[in-house]
Amino acid sequence: MLQVYYYYPFSAVSDPGKLYNDLRWNLSRPQGFEAVMRVRCSQGLQVQEYAGSFCKRIPTDIDLPAIDCDKTIMVTFKYDDKFQENSECAFQCALLYTTVYGQRRIKVINLSLPCTSMLSNLFRTADLDTQFACILKQGLFHLKTGKYLNFLQFREQIINLCINILHAYRKFCATVSSSGQLILPEALKLLPLYTLALVKSIGLRNDGRLDDRCYWVSHVMSLSISLAIPLVYPRMISIHDLTEKENDGSLSSSTIPLSSEHINDDGIYLLENGEDCLIYVGNMVNPDTLQKLFGVTSVDGLSTQLVLQQFDNDLSEKLSDVINEIRQQRCSYLRLRLCRKGDPTGTHFLSYMVEDKTPGGLSYVEFLVHVHRQIQTKMA
């Protein structure tokens, strides 16, 4: 399966580590060649379409010149018969491939899932990561095949899909409540946030570079489920106060919403989306903190071509631990970029604040109001 690597702007100072590790992982990760994949399912279901990067010569199979552990293929099913309550549906994925040692093998994955006629059961057990990844991949697949004529139509369809999902829950599953209250299913309560983030993402913005957009689309089509949400709604944490935080072995408890109101001029923040790691430095950061992390006492002394060094102090060691933890979680040697307030790098960092109001988009609060009004209109 084809994979594109994109280094822009390339820095001979800070990017050799990323290039080396990408090449090393590309050669050493588990992978197979000359692969053929087929998905089967129970009677009453049938495969409607495949989405991803592959060749397709016959309707039932897809051909993959190469496949590795980082790639994902989405399969959409449709049902043409009724199922009995509490019965099960079976799925099987068979992959015939050649190993790096020249051996021909078949890998088979079987899955059996219970059937239900209760829509509330579907909402209660919904997996947001998978749901969002499917929305994203299916939308781009339809864009590539011509079902969506342009990115504007794609953005509109994504928003409408979010509204329709929440309207179905409000109409068929929610208990009686005030019509003035926005009702969200617990498992999908962040769907509006991630939908807004997707609409504002690099790949769908009108002001993005063509190369950035092309790489984004290519990357998303084979992206793994766990990386779909971080790509459009990155994780942000403060690093100027790492030594003050409880060491519970997790970064999730210290994440910050992507809004500029949570960014202070005397703070330093790390933002990562599975591909890049941006470190934003405010213009009023304590010189002692700068010295501990970067070996300088002034923001003006920082170079945007960052090669992070580990100094002999707790704060520097914790920052190195955080970056290494993120790289292990993402299975990627994230590029490090330093961003400073007041210059283009700082503007680039703030473009990820998807909860803010932008010239061409709503704030998160405004988007929730819009979604609520559309649901009320459908309920009327």
CSV table of N, CA and C in Angstrom, one decimal, residues 71-155:
chain,number,residue,atom,x,y,z
A,71,LYS,N,-1.6,0.4,8.4
A,71,LYS,CA,-2.6,0.8,7.4
A,71,LYS,C,-4.0,0.2,7.8
A,72,THR,N,-5.0,0.9,7.3
A,72,THR,CA,-6.4,0.5,7.6
A,72,THR,C,-7.2,0.6,6.3
A,73,ILE,N,-8.1,-0.4,6.1
A,73,ILE,CA,-9.0,-0.4,5.0
A,73,ILE,C,-10.5,-0.4,5.6
A,74,MET,N,-11.3,0.5,5.1
A,74,MET,CA,-12.7,0.5,5.6
A,74,MET,C,-13.6,-0.3,4.7
A,75,VAL,N,-14.5,-1.1,5.3
A,75,VAL,CA,-15.4,-1.9,4.6
A,75,VAL,C,-16.8,-1.5,5.0
A,76,THR,N,-17.7,-1.1,4.0
A,76,THR,CA,-19.0,-0.7,4.3
A,76,THR,C,-20.0,-1.8,3.9
A,77,PHE,N,-20.9,-2.2,4.9
A,77,PHE,CA,-21.8,-3.3,4.6
A,77,PHE,C,-23.2,-2.7,4.4
A,78,LYS,N,-24.1,-3.4,3.7
A,78,LYS,CA,-25.5,-3.1,3.7
A,78,LYS,C,-26.3,-4.3,3.9
A,79,TYR,N,-27.5,-4.2,4.5
A,79,TYR,CA,-28.3,-5.4,4.8
A,79,TYR,C,-29.5,-5.4,3.9
A,80,ASP,N,-29.8,-6.6,3.4
A,80,ASP,CA,-30.9,-6.8,2.5
A,80,ASP,C,-32.0,-7.8,3.0
A,81,ASP,N,-31.9,-8.0,4.3
A,81,ASP,CA,-32.9,-9.0,4.9
A,81,ASP,C,-33.0,-8.6,6.4
A,82,LYS,N,-34.0,-9.1,7.1
A,82,LYS,CA,-34.3,-8.8,8.5
A,82,LYS,C,-33.5,-9.8,9.3
A,83,PHE,N,-33.1,-9.4,10.5
A,83,PHE,CA,-32.4,-10.3,11.5
A,83,PHE,C,-33.3,-10.5,12.7
A,84,GLN,N,-33.2,-11.6,13.3
A,84,GLN,CA,-33.9,-11.9,14.5
A,84,GLN,C,-33.2,-11.3,15.7
A,85,GLU,N,-34.0,-10.8,16.7
A,85,GLU,CA,-33.4,-10.2,17.9
A,85,GLU,C,-32.6,-11.3,18.6
A,86,ASN,N,-31.4,-10.8,19.1
A,86,ASN,CA,-30.5,-11.7,19.9
A,86,ASN,C,-29.8,-12.7,19.0
A,87,SER,N,-29.9,-12.6,17.7
A,87,SER,CA,-29.1,-13.5,16.8
A,87,SER,C,-27.8,-12.8,16.6
A,88,GLU,N,-26.9,-13.5,15.9
A,88,GLU,CA,-25.6,-12.9,15.6
A,88,GLU,C,-25.2,-12.9,14.2
A,89,CYS,N,-24.4,-11.9,13.8
A,89,CYS,CA,-23.9,-11.7,12.5
A,89,CYS,C,-22.4,-12.1,12.5
A,90,ALA,N,-22.0,-12.8,11.5
A,90,ALA,CA,-20.6,-13.2,11.4
A,90,ALA,C,-19.9,-12.5,10.3
A,91,PHE,N,-18.6,-12.1,10.5
A,91,PHE,CA,-17.8,-11.5,9.5
A,91,PHE,C,-16.4,-12.2,9.5
A,92,GLN,N,-15.9,-12.2,8.3
A,92,GLN,CA,-14.5,-12.8,8.1
A,92,GLN,C,-13.7,-12.0,7.1
A,93,CYS,N,-12.5,-11.7,7.5
A,93,CYS,CA,-11.6,-11.1,6.6
A,93,CYS,C,-10.4,-12.0,6.4
A,94,ALA,N,-10.1,-12.3,5.1
A,94,ALA,CA,-9.0,-13.2,4.7
A,94,ALA,C,-8.0,-12.5,3.9
A,95,LEU,N,-6.8,-12.5,4.3
A,95,LEU,CA,-5.7,-11.8,3.6
A,95,LEU,C,-4.6,-12.8,3.1
A,96,LEU,N,-4.5,-13.0,1.8
A,96,LEU,CA,-3.4,-13.8,1.3
A,96,LEU,C,-2.3,-12.9,0.9
A,97,TYR,N,-1.1,-13.2,1.4
A,97,TYR,CA,0.1,-12.3,1.2
A,97,TYR,C,1.4,-13.1,1.2
A,98,THR,N,2.5,-12.5,0.8
A,98,THR,CA,3.8,-13.0,0.8
A,98,THR,C,4.6,-12.3,1.9
A,99,THR,N,5.3,-13.0,2.8
A,99,THR,CA,6.1,-12.4,3.8
A,99,THR,C,7.4,-11.9,3.3
A,100,VAL,N,8.1,-11.2,4.1
A,100,VAL,CA,9.4,-10.6,3.7
A,100,VAL,C,10.4,-11.8,3.4
A,101,TYR,N,10.1,-13.0,3.9
A,101,TYR,CA,11.0,-14.1,3.7
A,101,TYR,C,10.5,-15.0,2.5
A,102,GLY,N,9.5,-14.5,1.8
A,102,GLY,CA,9.1,-15.2,0.6
A,102,GLY,C,8.1,-16.3,0.8
A,103,GLN,N,7.5,-16.4,2.0
A,103,GLN,CA,6.5,-17.4,2.3
A,103,GLN,C,5.1,-16.9,2.0
A,104,ARG,N,4.3,-17.7,1.4
A,104,ARG,CA,2.9,-17.4,1.1
A,104,ARG,C,2.0,-17.8,2.2
A,105,ARG,N,1.3,-16.9,2.8
A,105,ARG,CA,0.5,-17.2,4.0
A,105,ARG,C,-0.9,-16.6,3.8
A,106,ILE,N,-1.8,-17.1,4.7
A,106,ILE,CA,-3.2,-16.5,4.8
A,106,ILE,C,-3.5,-16.1,6.2
A,107,LYS,N,-3.9,-14.9,6.4
A,107,LYS,CA,-4.3,-14.4,7.7
A,107,LYS,C,-5.8,-14.2,7.7
A,108,VAL,N,-6.4,-14.9,8.7
A,108,VAL,CA,-7.9,-14.8,8.8
A,108,VAL,C,-8.3,-14.2,10.1
A,109,ILE,N,-9.3,-13.3,10.0
A,109,ILE,CA,-9.8,-12.7,11.2
A,109,ILE,C,-11.3,-12.9,11.2
A,110,ASN,N,-11.9,-13.5,12.3
A,110,ASN,CA,-13.3,-13.8,12.4
A,110,ASN,C,-13.9,-12.9,13.5
A,111,LEU,N,-15.1,-12.5,13.2
A,111,LEU,CA,-15.8,-11.6,14.2
A,111,LEU,C,-17.3,-11.9,14.2
A,112,SER,N,-17.9,-12.1,15.4
A,112,SER,CA,-19.3,-12.3,15.5
A,112,SER,C,-19.9,-11.3,16.5
A,113,LEU,N,-21.0,-10.6,16.0
A,113,LEU,CA,-21.6,-9.5,16.7
A,113,LEU,C,-23.1,-9.8,16.9
A,114,PRO,N,-23.6,-9.4,18.1
A,114,PRO,CA,-25.1,-9.6,18.3
A,114,PRO,C,-25.9,-8.6,17.5
A,115,CYS,N,-27.1,-9.0,17.1
A,115,CYS,CA,-28.0,-8.1,16.4
A,115,CYS,C,-29.0,-7.5,17.4
A,116,THR,N,-29.5,-6.3,17.1
A,116,THR,CA,-30.5,-5.7,18.0
A,116,THR,C,-31.4,-4.9,17.1
A,117,SER,N,-32.6,-4.8,17.5
A,117,SER,CA,-33.6,-3.9,16.9
A,117,SER,C,-33.8,-2.6,17.6
A,118,MET,N,-33.1,-2.5,18.7
A,118,MET,CA,-33.2,-1.3,19.6
A,118,MET,C,-32.2,-0.2,19.2
A,119,LEU,N,-32.6,0.9,18.7
A,119,LEU,CA,-31.7,1.9,18.3
A,119,LEU,C,-30.9,2.5,19.5
A,120,SER,N,-31.5,2.4,20.7
A,120,SER,CA,-30.8,2.9,21.9
A,120,SER,C,-29.6,2.1,22.2
A,121,ASN,N,-29.7,0.8,21.9
A,121,ASN,CA,-28.5,-0.1,22.1
A,121,ASN,C,-27.3,0.3,21.2
A,122,LEU,N,-27.6,0.7,20.0
A,122,LEU,CA,-26.6,1.1,19.1
A,122,LEU,C,-25.9,2.4,19.6
A,123,PHE,N,-26.7,3.3,20.0
A,123,PHE,CA,-26.1,4.6,20.6
A,123,PHE,C,-25.3,4.3,21.8
A,124,ARG,N,-25.8,3.5,22.7
A,124,ARG,CA,-25.1,3.2,24.0
A,124,ARG,C,-23.8,2.5,23.8
A,125,THR,N,-23.7,1.7,22.8
A,125,THR,CA,-22.4,0.9,22.6
A,125,THR,C,-21.6,1.5,21.4
A,126,ALA,N,-21.9,2.6,20.9
A,126,ALA,CA,-21.2,3.2,19.8
A,126,ALA,C,-19.7,3.5,20.2
A,127,ASP,N,-18.8,3.3,19.3
A,127,ASP,CA,-17.4,3.6,19.5
A,127,ASP,C,-17.1,4.9,18.7
A,128,LEU,N,-16.8,6.0,19.5
A,128,LEU,CA,-16.7,7.3,18.8
A,128,LEU,C,-15.5,7.3,17.9
A,129,ASP,N,-14.4,6.7,18.3
A,129,ASP,CA,-13.2,6.7,17.4
A,129,ASP,C,-13.4,6.1,16.1
A,130,THR,N,-14.1,4.9,16.1
A,130,THR,CA,-14.4,4.2,14.9
A,130,THR,C,-15.5,4.9,14.1
A,131,GLN,N,-16.5,5.4,14.8
A,131,GLN,CA,-17.5,6.2,14.1
A,131,GLN,C,-17.0,7.4,13.3
A,132,PHE,N,-16.1,8.1,14.0
A,132,PHE,CA,-15.6,9.3,13.4
A,132,PHE,C,-14.6,9.0,12.2
A,133,ALA,N,-13.8,7.9,12.5
A,133,ALA,CA,-12.9,7.5,11.4
A,133,ALA,C,-13.6,7.1,10.1
A,134,CYS,N,-14.8,6.4,10.3
A,134,CYS,CA,-15.6,6.0,9.2
A,134,CYS,C,-16.2,7.2,8.5
A,135,ILE,N,-16.7,8.1,9.2
A,135,ILE,CA,-17.2,9.4,8.6
A,135,ILE,C,-16.2,10.1,7.8
A,136,LEU,N,-15.0,10.2,8.3
A,136,LEU,CA,-13.9,10.9,7.7
A,136,LEU,C,-13.5,10.1,6.4
A,137,LYS,N,-13.2,8.8,6.5
A,137,LYS,CA,-12.7,8.0,5.4
A,137,LYS,C,-13.8,7.9,4.3
A,138,GLN,N,-15.1,7.7,4.7
A,138,GLN,CA,-16.1,7.6,3.7
A,138,GLN,C,-16.3,8.9,3.0
A,139,GLY,N,-16.2,10.0,3.7
A,139,GLY,CA,-16.4,11.3,3.0
A,139,GLY,C,-15.3,11.5,2.0
A,140,LEU,N,-14.1,11.2,2.3
A,140,LEU,CA,-13.0,11.4,1.4
A,140,LEU,C,-13.1,10.5,0.2
A,141,PHE,N,-13.5,9.2,0.5
A,141,PHE,CA,-13.7,8.3,-0.6
A,141,PHE,C,-14.8,8.8,-1.6
A,142,HIS,N,-15.9,9.3,-1.1
A,142,HIS,CA,-16.9,9.8,-2.0
A,142,HIS,C,-16.4,11.1,-2.7
A,143,LEU,N,-15.5,11.8,-2.1
A,143,LEU,CA,-15.0,13.0,-2.8
A,143,LEU,C,-14.1,12.6,-3.9
A,144,LYS,N,-13.3,11.5,-3.7
A,144,LYS,CA,-12.4,11.0,-4.8
A,144,LYS,C,-13.2,10.4,-5.9
A,145,THR,N,-14.3,9.7,-5.6
A,145,THR,CA,-15.1,9.0,-6.6
A,145,THR,C,-16.1,9.9,-7.3
A,146,GLY,N,-16.2,11.2,-6.9
A,146,GLY,CA,-17.1,12.2,-7.5
A,146,GLY,C,-18.5,12.3,-6.9
A,147,LYS,N,-18.8,11.6,-5.9
A,147,LYS,CA,-20.1,11.7,-5.3
A,147,LYS,C,-20.2,13.1,-4.6
A,148,TYR,N,-19.2,13.6,-4.0
A,148,TYR,CA,-19.1,15.0,-3.6
A,148,TYR,C,-18.3,15.8,-4.6
A,149,LEU,N,-18.9,16.9,-5.1
A,149,LEU,CA,-18.2,17.6,-6.2
A,149,LEU,C,-17.0,18.4,-5.8
A,150,ASN,N,-17.0,18.9,-4.5
A,150,ASN,CA,-15.9,19.8,-4.0
A,150,ASN,C,-15.8,19.7,-2.5
A,151,PHE,N,-14.8,20.4,-2.0
A,151,PHE,CA,-14.6,20.3,-0.5
A,151,PHE,C,-15.7,21.1,0.2
A,152,LEU,N,-16.3,22.1,-0.4
A,152,LEU,CA,-17.5,22.8,0.3
A,152,LEU,C,-18.6,21.8,0.5
A,153,GLN,N,-18.9,21.0,-0.5
A,153,GLN,CA,-20.0,20.1,-0.4
A,153,GLN,C,-19.7,19.0,0.6
A,154,PHE,N,-18.4,18.6,0.6
A,154,PHE,CA,-18.0,17.6,1.6
A,154,PHE,C,-18.2,18.2,3.0
A,155,ARG,N,-17.8,19.4,3.3
A,155,ARG,CA,-17.9,20.0,4.6
A,155,ARG,C,-19.4,20.1,5.0
